[in-house]
Coordinates of C-alpha atoms in Angstrom, one line a residue:
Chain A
X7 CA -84.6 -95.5 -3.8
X8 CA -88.1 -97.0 -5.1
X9 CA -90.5 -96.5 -2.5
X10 CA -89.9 -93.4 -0.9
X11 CA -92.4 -92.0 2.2
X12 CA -92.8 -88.6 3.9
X13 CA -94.1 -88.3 6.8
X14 CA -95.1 -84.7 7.3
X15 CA -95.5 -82.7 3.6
X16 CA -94.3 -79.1 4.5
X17 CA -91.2 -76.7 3.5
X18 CA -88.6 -79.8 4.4
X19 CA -90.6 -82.4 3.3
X20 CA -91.9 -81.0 0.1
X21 CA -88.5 -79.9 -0.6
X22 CA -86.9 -82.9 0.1
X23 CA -89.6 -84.8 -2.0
X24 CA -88.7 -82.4 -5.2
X25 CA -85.0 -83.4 -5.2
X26 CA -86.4 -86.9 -5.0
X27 CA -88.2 -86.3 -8.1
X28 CA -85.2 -85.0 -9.9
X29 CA -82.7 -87.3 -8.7
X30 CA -84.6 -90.6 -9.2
X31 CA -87.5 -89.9 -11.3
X32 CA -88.3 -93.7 -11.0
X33 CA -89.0 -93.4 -7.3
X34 CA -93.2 -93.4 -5.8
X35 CA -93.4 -90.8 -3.5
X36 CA -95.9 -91.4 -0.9
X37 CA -97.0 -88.9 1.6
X38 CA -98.6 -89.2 4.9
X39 CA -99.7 -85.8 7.2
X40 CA -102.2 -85.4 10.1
X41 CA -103.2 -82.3 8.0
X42 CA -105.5 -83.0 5.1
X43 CA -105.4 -79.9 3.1
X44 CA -101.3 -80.3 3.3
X45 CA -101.7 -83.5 2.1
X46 CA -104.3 -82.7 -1.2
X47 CA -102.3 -79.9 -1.5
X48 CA -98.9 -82.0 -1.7
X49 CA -101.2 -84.3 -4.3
X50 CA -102.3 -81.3 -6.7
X51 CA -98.6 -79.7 -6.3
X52 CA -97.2 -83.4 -7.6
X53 CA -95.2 -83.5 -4.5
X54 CA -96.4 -87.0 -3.9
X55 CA -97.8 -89.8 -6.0
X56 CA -100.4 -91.1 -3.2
X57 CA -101.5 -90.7 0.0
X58 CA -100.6 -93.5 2.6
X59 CA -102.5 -96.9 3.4
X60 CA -101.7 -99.3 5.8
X61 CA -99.0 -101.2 3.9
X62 CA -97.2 -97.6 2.9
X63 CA -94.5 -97.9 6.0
X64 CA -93.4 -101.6 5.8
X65 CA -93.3 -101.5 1.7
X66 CA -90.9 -98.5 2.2
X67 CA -87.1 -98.0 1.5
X68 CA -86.6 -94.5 2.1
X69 CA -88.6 -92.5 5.4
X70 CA -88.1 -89.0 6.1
X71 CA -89.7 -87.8 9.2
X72 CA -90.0 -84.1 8.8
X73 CA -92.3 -83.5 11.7
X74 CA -92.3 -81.0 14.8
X75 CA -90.3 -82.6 17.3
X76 CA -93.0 -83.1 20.2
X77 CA -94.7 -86.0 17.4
X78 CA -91.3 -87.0 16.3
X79 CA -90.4 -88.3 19.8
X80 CA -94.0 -90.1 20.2
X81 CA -94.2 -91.2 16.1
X82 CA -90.8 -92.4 15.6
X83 CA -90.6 -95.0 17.6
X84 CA -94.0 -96.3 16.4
X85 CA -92.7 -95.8 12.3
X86 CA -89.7 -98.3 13.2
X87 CA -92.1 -100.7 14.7
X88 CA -93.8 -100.9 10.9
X89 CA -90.9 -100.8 8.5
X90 CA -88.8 -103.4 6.9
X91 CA -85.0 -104.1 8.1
X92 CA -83.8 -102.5 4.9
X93 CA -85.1 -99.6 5.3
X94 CA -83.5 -96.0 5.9
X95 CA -85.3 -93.5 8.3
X96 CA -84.0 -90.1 8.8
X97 CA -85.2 -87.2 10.7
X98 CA -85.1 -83.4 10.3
X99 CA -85.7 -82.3 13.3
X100 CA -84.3 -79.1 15.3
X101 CA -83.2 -80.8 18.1
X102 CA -81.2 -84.1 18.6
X103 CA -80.8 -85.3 22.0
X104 CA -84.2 -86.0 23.5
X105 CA -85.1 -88.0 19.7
X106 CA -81.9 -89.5 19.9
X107 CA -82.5 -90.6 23.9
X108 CA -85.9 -91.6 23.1
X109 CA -85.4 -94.2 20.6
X110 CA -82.0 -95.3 22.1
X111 CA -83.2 -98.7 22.9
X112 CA -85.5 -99.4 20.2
X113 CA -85.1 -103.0 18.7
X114 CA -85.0 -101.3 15.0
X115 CA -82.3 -98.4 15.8
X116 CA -80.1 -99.3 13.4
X117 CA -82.9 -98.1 10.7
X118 CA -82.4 -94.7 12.0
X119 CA -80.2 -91.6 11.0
X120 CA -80.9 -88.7 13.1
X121 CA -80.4 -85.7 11.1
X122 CA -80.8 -81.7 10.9
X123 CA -80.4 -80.7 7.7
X124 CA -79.6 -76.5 8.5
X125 CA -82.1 -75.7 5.8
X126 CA -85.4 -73.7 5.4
X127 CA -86.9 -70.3 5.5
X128 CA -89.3 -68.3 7.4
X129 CA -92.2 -70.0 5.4
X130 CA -94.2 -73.4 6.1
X131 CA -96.6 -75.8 4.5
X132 CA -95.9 -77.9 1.3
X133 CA -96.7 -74.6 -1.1
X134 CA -93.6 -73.0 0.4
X135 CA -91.3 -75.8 -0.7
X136 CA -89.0 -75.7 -3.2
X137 CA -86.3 -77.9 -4.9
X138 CA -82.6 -76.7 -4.1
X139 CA -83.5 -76.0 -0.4
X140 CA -80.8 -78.0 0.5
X141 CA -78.4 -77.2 -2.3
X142 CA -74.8 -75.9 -0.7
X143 CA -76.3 -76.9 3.0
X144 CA -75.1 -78.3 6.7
X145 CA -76.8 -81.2 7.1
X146 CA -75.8 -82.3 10.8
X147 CA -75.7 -85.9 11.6
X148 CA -75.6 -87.4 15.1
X149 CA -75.0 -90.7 16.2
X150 CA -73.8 -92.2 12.8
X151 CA -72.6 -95.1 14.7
X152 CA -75.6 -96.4 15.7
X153 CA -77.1 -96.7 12.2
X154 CA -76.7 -99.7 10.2
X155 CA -73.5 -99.6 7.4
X156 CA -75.4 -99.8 4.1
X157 CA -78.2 -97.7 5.7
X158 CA -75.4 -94.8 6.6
X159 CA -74.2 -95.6 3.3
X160 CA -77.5 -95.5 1.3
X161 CA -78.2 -91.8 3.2
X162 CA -75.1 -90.1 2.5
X163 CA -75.2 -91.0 -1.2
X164 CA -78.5 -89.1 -0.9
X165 CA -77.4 -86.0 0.7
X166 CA -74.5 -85.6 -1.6
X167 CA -76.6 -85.9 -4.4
X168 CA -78.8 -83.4 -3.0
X169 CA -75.8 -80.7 -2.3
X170 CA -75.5 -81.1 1.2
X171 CA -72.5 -80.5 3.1
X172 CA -72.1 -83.3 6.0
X173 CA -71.4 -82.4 9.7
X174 CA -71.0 -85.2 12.6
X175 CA -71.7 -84.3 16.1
X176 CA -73.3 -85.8 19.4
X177 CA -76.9 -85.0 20.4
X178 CA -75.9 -83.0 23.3
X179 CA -73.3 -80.8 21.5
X180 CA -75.8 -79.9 18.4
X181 CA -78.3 -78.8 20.8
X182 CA -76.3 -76.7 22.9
X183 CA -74.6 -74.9 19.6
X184 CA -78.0 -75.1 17.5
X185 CA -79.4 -72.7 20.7
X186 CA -77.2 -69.7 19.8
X187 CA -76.9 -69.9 16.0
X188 CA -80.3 -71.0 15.5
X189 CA -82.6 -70.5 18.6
X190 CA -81.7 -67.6 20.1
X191 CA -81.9 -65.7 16.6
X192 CA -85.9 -66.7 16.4
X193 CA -86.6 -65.1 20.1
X194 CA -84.5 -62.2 19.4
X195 CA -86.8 -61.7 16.0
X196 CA -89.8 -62.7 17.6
X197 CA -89.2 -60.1 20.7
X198 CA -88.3 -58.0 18.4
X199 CA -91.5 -57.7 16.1
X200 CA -93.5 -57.6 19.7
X201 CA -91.9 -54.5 20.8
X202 CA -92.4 -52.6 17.8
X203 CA -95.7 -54.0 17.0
X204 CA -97.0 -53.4 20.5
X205 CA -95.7 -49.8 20.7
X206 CA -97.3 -48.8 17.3
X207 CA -100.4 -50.7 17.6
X208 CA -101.9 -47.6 16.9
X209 CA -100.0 -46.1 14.6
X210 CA -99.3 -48.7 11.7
X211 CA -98.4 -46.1 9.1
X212 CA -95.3 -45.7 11.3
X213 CA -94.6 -49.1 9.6
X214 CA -93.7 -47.1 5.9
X215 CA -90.6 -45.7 8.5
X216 CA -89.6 -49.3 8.3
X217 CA -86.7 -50.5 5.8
X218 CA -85.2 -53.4 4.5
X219 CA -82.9 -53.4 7.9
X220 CA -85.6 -53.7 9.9
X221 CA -87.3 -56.6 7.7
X222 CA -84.4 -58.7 7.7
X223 CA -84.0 -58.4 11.8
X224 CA -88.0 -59.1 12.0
X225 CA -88.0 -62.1 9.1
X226 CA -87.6 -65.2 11.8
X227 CA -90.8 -63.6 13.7
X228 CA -93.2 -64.9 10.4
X229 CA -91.7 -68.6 12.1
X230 CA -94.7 -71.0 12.8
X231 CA -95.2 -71.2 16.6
X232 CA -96.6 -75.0 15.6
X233 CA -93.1 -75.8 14.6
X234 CA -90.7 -73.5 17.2
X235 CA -92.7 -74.2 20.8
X236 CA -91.8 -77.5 21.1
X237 CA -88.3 -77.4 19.7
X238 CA -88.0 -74.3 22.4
X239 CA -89.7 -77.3 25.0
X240 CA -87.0 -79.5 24.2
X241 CA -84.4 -77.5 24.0
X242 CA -85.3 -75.7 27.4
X243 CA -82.0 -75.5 29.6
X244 CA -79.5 -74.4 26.5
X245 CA -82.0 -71.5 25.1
X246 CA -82.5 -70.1 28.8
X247 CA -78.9 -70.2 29.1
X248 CA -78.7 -68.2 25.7
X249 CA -81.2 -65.7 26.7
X250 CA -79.8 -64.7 30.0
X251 CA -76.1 -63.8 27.8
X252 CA -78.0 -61.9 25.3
X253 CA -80.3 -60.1 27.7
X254 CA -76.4 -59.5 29.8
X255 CA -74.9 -58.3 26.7
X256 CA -78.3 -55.8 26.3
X257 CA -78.0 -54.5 29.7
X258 CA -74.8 -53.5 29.4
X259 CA -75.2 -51.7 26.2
X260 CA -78.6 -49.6 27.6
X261 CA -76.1 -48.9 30.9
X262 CA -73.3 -47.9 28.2
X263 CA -76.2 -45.2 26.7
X264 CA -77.5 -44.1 30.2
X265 CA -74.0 -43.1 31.4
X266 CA -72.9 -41.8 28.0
X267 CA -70.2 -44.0 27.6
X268 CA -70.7 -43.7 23.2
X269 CA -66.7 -45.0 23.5
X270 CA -67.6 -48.0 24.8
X271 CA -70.8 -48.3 22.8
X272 CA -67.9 -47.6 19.3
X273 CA -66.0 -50.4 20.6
X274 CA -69.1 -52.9 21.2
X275 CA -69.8 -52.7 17.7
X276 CA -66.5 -52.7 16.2
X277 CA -65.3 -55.6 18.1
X278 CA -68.9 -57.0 16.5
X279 CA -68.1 -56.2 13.0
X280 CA -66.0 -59.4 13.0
X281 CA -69.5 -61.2 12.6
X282 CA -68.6 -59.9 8.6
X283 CA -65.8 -62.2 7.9
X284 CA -67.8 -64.9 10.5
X285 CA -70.4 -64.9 7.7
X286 CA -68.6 -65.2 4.9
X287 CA -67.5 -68.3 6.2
X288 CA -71.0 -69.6 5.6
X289 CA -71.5 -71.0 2.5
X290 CA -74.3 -70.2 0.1
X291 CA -76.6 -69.5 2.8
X292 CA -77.2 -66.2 1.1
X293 CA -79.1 -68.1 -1.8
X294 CA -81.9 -68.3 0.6
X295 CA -82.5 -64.7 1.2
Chain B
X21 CA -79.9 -29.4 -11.7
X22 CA -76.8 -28.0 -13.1
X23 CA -74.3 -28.0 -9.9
X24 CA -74.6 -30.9 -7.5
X25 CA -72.7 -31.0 -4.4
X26 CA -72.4 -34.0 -2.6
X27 CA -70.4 -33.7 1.3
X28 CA -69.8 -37.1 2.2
X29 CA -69.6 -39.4 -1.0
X30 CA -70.0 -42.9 0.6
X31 CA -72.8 -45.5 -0.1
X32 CA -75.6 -42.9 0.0
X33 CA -74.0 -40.0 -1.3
X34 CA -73.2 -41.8 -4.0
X35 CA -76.0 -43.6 -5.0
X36 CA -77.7 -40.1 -4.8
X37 CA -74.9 -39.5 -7.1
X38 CA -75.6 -42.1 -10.0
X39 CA -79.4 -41.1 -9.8
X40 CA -78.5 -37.5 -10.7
X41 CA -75.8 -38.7 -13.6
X42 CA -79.1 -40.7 -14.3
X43 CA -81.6 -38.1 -14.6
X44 CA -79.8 -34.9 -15.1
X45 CA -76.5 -36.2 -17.8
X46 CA -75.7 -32.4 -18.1
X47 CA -75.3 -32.5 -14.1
X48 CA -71.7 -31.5 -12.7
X49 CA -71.0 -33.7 -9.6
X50 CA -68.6 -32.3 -7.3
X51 CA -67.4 -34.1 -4.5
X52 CA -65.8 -33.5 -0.7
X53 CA -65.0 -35.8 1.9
X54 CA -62.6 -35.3 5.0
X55 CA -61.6 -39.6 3.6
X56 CA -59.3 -38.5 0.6
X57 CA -59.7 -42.6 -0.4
X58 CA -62.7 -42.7 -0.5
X59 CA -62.9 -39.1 -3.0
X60 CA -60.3 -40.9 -4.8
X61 CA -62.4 -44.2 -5.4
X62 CA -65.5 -42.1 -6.0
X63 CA -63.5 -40.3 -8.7
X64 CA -62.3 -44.0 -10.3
X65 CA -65.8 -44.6 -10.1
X66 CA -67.3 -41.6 -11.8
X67 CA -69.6 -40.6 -9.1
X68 CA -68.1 -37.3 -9.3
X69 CA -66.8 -35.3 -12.0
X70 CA -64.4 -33.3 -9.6
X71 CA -63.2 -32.3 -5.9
X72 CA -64.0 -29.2 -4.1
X73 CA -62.5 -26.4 -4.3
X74 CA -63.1 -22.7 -2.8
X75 CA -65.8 -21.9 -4.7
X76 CA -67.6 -25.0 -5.0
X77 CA -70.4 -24.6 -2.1
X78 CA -71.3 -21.0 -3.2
X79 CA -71.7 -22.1 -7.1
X80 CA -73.8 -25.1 -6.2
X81 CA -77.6 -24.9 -6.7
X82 CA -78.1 -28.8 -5.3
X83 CA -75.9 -30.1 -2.0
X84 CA -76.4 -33.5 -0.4
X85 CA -75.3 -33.8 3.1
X86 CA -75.0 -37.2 3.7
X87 CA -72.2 -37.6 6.2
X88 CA -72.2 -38.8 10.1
X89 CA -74.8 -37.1 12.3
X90 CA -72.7 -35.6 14.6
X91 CA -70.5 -34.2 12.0
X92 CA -74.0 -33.1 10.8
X93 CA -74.5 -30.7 13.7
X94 CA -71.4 -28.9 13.6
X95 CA -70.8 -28.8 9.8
X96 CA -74.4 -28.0 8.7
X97 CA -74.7 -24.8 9.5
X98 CA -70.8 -23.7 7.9
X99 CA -71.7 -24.9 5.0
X100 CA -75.1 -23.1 4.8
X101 CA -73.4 -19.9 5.7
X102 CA -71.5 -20.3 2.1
X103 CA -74.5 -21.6 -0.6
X104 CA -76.3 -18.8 -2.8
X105 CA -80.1 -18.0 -1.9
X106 CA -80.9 -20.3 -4.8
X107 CA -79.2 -23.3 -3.7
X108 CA -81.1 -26.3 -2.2
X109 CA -79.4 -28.2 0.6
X110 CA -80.5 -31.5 1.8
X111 CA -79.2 -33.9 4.7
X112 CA -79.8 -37.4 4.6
X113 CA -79.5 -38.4 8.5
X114 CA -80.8 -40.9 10.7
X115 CA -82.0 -38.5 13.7
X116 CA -83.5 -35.4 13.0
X117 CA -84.7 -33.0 16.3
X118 CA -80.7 -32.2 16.9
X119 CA -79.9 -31.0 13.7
X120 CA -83.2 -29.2 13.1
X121 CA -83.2 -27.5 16.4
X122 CA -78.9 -26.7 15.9
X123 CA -80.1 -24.3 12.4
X124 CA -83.5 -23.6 13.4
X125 CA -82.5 -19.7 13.5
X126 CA -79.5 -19.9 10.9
X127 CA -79.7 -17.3 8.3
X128 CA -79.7 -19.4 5.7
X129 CA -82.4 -22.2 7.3
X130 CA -84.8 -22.0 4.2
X131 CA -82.4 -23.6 2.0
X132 CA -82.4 -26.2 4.1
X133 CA -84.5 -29.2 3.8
X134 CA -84.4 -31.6 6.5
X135 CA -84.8 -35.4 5.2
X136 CA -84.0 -39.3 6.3
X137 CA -84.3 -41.4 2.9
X138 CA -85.1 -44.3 5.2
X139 CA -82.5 -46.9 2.5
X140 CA -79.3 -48.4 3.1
X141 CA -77.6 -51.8 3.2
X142 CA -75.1 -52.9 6.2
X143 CA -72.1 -52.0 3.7
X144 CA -70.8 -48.0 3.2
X145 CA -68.4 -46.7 1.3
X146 CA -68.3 -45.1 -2.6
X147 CA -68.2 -48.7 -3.6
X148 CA -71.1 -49.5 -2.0
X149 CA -73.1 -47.5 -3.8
X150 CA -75.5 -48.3 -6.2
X151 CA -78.5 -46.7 -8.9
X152 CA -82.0 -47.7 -7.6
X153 CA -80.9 -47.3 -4.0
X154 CA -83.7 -44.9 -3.5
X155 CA -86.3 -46.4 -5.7
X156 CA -89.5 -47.0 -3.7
X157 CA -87.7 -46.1 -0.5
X158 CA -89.5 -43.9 2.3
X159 CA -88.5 -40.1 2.4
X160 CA -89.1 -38.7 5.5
X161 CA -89.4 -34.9 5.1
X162 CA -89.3 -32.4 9.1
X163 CA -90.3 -28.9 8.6
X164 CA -91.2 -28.8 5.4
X165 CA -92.8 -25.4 6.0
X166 CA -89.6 -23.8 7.1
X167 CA -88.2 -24.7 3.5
X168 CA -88.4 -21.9 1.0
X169 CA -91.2 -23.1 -1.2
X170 CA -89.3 -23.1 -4.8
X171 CA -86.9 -24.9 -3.1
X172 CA -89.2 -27.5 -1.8
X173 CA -90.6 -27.6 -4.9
X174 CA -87.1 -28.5 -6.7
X175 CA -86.5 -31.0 -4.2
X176 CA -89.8 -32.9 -4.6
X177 CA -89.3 -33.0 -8.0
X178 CA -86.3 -34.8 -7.4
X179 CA -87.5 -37.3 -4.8
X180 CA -90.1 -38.1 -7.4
X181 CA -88.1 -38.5 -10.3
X182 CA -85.9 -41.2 -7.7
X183 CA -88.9 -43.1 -7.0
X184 CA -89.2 -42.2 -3.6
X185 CA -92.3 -41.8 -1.6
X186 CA -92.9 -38.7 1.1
X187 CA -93.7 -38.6 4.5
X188 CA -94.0 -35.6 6.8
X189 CA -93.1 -35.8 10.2
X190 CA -92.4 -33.4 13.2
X191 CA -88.4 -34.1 14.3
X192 CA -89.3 -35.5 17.6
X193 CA -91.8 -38.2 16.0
X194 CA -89.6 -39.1 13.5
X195 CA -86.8 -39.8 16.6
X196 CA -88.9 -41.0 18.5
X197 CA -90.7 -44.3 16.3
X198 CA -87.6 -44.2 14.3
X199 CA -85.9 -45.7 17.2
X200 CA -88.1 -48.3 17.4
X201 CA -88.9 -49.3 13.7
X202 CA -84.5 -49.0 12.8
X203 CA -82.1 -48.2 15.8
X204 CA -83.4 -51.1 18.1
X205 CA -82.9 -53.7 15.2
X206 CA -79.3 -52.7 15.2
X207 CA -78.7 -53.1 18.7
X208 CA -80.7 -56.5 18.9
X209 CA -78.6 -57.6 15.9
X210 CA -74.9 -56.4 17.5
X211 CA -75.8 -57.9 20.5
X212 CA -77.1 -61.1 18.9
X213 CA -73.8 -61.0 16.9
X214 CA -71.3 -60.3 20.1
X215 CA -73.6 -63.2 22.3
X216 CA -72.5 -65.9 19.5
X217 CA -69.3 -64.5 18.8
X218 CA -68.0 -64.9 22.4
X219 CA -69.4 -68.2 23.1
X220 CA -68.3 -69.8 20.1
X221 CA -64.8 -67.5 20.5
X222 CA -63.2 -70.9 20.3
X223 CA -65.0 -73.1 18.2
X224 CA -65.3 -70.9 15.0
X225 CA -66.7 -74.3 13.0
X226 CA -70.0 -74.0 14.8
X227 CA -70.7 -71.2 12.6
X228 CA -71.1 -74.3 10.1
X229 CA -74.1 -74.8 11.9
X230 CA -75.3 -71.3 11.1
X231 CA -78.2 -70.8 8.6
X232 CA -79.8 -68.5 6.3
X233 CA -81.9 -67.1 9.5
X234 CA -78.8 -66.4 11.4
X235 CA -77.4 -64.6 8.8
X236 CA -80.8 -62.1 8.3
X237 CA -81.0 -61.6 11.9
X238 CA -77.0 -60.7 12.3
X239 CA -76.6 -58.4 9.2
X240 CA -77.3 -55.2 10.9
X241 CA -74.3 -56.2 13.1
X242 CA -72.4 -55.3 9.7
X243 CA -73.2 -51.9 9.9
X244 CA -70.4 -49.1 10.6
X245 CA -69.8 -48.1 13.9
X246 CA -68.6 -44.6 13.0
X247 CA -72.4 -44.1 11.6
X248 CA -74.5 -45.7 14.2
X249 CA -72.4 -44.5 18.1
X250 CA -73.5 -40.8 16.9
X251 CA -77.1 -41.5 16.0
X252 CA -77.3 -43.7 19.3
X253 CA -75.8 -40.2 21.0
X254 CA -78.0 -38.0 19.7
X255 CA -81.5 -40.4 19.6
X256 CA -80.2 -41.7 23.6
X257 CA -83.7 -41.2 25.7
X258 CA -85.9 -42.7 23.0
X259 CA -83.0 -45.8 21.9
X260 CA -83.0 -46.3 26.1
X261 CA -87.0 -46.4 26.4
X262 CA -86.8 -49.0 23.2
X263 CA -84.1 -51.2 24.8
X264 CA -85.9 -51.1 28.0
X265 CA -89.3 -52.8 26.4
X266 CA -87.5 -54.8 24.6
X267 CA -85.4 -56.2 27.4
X268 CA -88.6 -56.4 29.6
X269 CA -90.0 -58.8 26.8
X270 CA -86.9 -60.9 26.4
X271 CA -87.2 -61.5 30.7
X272 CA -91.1 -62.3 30.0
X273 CA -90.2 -64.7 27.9
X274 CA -87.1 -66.4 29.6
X275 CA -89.7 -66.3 32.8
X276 CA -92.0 -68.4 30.6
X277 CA -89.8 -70.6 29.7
X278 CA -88.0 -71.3 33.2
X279 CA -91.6 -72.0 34.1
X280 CA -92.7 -74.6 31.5
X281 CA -95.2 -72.1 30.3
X282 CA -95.4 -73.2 26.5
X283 CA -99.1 -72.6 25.9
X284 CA -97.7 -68.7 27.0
X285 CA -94.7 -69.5 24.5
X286 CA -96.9 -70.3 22.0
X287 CA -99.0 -67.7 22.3
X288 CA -95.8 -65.1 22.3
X289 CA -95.2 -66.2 18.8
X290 CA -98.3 -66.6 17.3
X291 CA -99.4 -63.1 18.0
X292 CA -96.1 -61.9 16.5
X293 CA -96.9 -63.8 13.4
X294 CA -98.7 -60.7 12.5
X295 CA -95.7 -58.6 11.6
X296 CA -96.1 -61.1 8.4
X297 CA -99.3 -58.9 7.1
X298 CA -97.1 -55.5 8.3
X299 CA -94.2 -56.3 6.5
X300 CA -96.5 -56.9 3.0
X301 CA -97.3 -53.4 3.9
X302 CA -94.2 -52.2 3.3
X303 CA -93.6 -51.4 -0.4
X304 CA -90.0 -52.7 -2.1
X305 CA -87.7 -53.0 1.0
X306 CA -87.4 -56.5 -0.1
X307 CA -85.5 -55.4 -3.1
X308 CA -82.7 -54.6 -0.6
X309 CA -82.5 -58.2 0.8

């Protein structure tokens, strides 16, 4: 680990980059972003040592892509073109089946180690990274097989160092799962924050009535639309599939309140409450909020 | 603040109680609860000095009234019928026209002030509780005018001294945006909860997958069922008219995405983004999370 790049300097790849910096202090970090103030911000946070130049991809050992997933499936195949057969190049993208199609046939897929490490927060841009982000988390790997043996070697060294708890699974089985413990929570925030912000538009001091309840249910909706339209693009069939159970599931509670039935409405949430014990089968994941 | 009563001494009865034991040492706390565990563990844990007896409620000069809403409407207006013309009583629920309109020409309905410290975690119980609960929480105050004044007075005092801040609402306004700025997060979050819980019924490892977002957005679906199907009961017309928005805007956005409409997507999300600048408006709640 001596010539590290990341491509794409925000909340995962400024994160990534400071448990780079602790774990191999030796290691040049060199960034490259289509967004110049993320980069000289990156620069003046000591997140990287330089910015790219046109031999930064084939002198590399290490790549992390850490880009929204529309340019990951037009970039990636063009970063494999550049680097060297030694070289290690994971993702951290959302989704994993249309990235993992995509490069399927691509001379230098053996360089590649599709990855999505369950990590980061509502915040975005290299200021909101942090090192330990990954400390205690799922990091979900597809595909293994298709990577080279030192290279999946090499990697998982990395993410152990880093704290991170290893998960295999195929591209079509993380996005269909991903969609209901990942995706359908943003809409539900999202949708959420629009209903209440479009009914007190004009009222915002109805917003002191507000607790902590209410933040925590609302936090995902701070998400950056940059980063969540295209995973929702790619992800299309298994979130609509989400979203018509949870809009079921809603319409059978508001028919449950129209007809009075508060027994019913009891049992809904007690038979819920099990989501308790659920969470507590999540490790650390608290340390994030 | 010699004799404080407090009638229902679970996780906001009795962080009322160590605020008192806080600011008034000399206090005598004396507790009732229909759960005779959970008197006993707020005994072990010294949030009361004793249990009732017969001539508790007409000695006190403070009682909290923290206990299920419905229990609310039928209890209230027994217990007033006891307390001395001196004593200050205080109710601490979620809905507030019901209960108002239940004592509104009780005897006894200037002792009474009606208020919804708008603090709580997902977790109840005496061992719940916690000091600071209240600090920097809204207090929403109804008919403050129907309150005897010296009484008022006393009971500002103590809000005050608790760090909470004060606002005065009519019941019906209070019901009304409460349900959208509280109840509708619960429901979104049980429902969220149950939608995961029965896919994934039989492949409990997916919750490995789960992350810190999943976690903030299901929390609520924590929260006791023998509180919330009683404040759904009583706040029914306005928790329907939330549902029913917030359903419509779930459809709006599954119609978007059926129809490839990202740009609309995107734009969904990005206009939500502002509940980031309403949240910073609202003081402390993060100390809960």
């Amino acid at each position: 680990m001596e010539k590290v790049v990341i491509i794409g300097i925000g909340l995962i790849g400024g994160s990534f980059a400071k448990g780079i910096r602790r774990l191999y202090p030796a290691a040049k970090i060199t960034g490259l972003d289509t967004n110049e103030t993320h980069l000289d911000q990156a620069m003046a946070l000591r997140l990287i040592d330089e910015k790219a130049n046109g031999d930064t991809l084939s002198d590399a050992d290490t790549i992390l892509v850490s880009i929204p997933v529309d340019a990951m499936v037009t970039e990636l195949p063009k970063i494999l073109e550049q680097v060297n057969e030694d070289c290690l190049v994971i993702d951290a993208g959302s989704t994993k089946a249309l990235v993992c199609e995509t490069i399927s046939e691509h001379p230098k897929r053996r360089n590649f180690l599709a990855c999505h490490p369950i990590a980061g927060t509502e915040f975005s841009g290299p200021e909101a990274s942090f090192d330990g982000l990954y400390e205690g988390k799922t990091n979900i790997i597809c595909e293994v097989e298709k990577t080279a043996f030192k290279l999946q070697e090499r990697a998982l060294d990395l993410f152990q160092k880093l704290g991170m708890r290893i998960r295999y699974m195929n591209p079509g089985a993380h996005d269909k799962h991903i969609a209901y413990v990942s995706h359908l929570s943003h809409i539900s925030s999202f949708m959420l924050g629009k209903t209440v912000i479009e009914k007190e538009r004009n009222e915002r001091d109805i917003f002191d009535m507000a607790g902590s309840g209410f933040e925590s249910t609302v936090r995902l909706a701070k998400s950056s639309p940059d980063m969540w339209t295209p995973i929702f693009e790619q992800n299309k069939e298994n979130v609509i599939e989400t979203l018509k159970e949870y809009i079921q599931n809603l319409e059978t509670f508001k028919k449950m309140m129209e007809e009075g039935d508060f027994e019913g409405i009891y049992n809904e949430m007690n038979n819920t409450n099990r989501i308790k014990q659920i969470l507590e089968g999540i490790p650390l994941t608290k340390t994030l909020d």
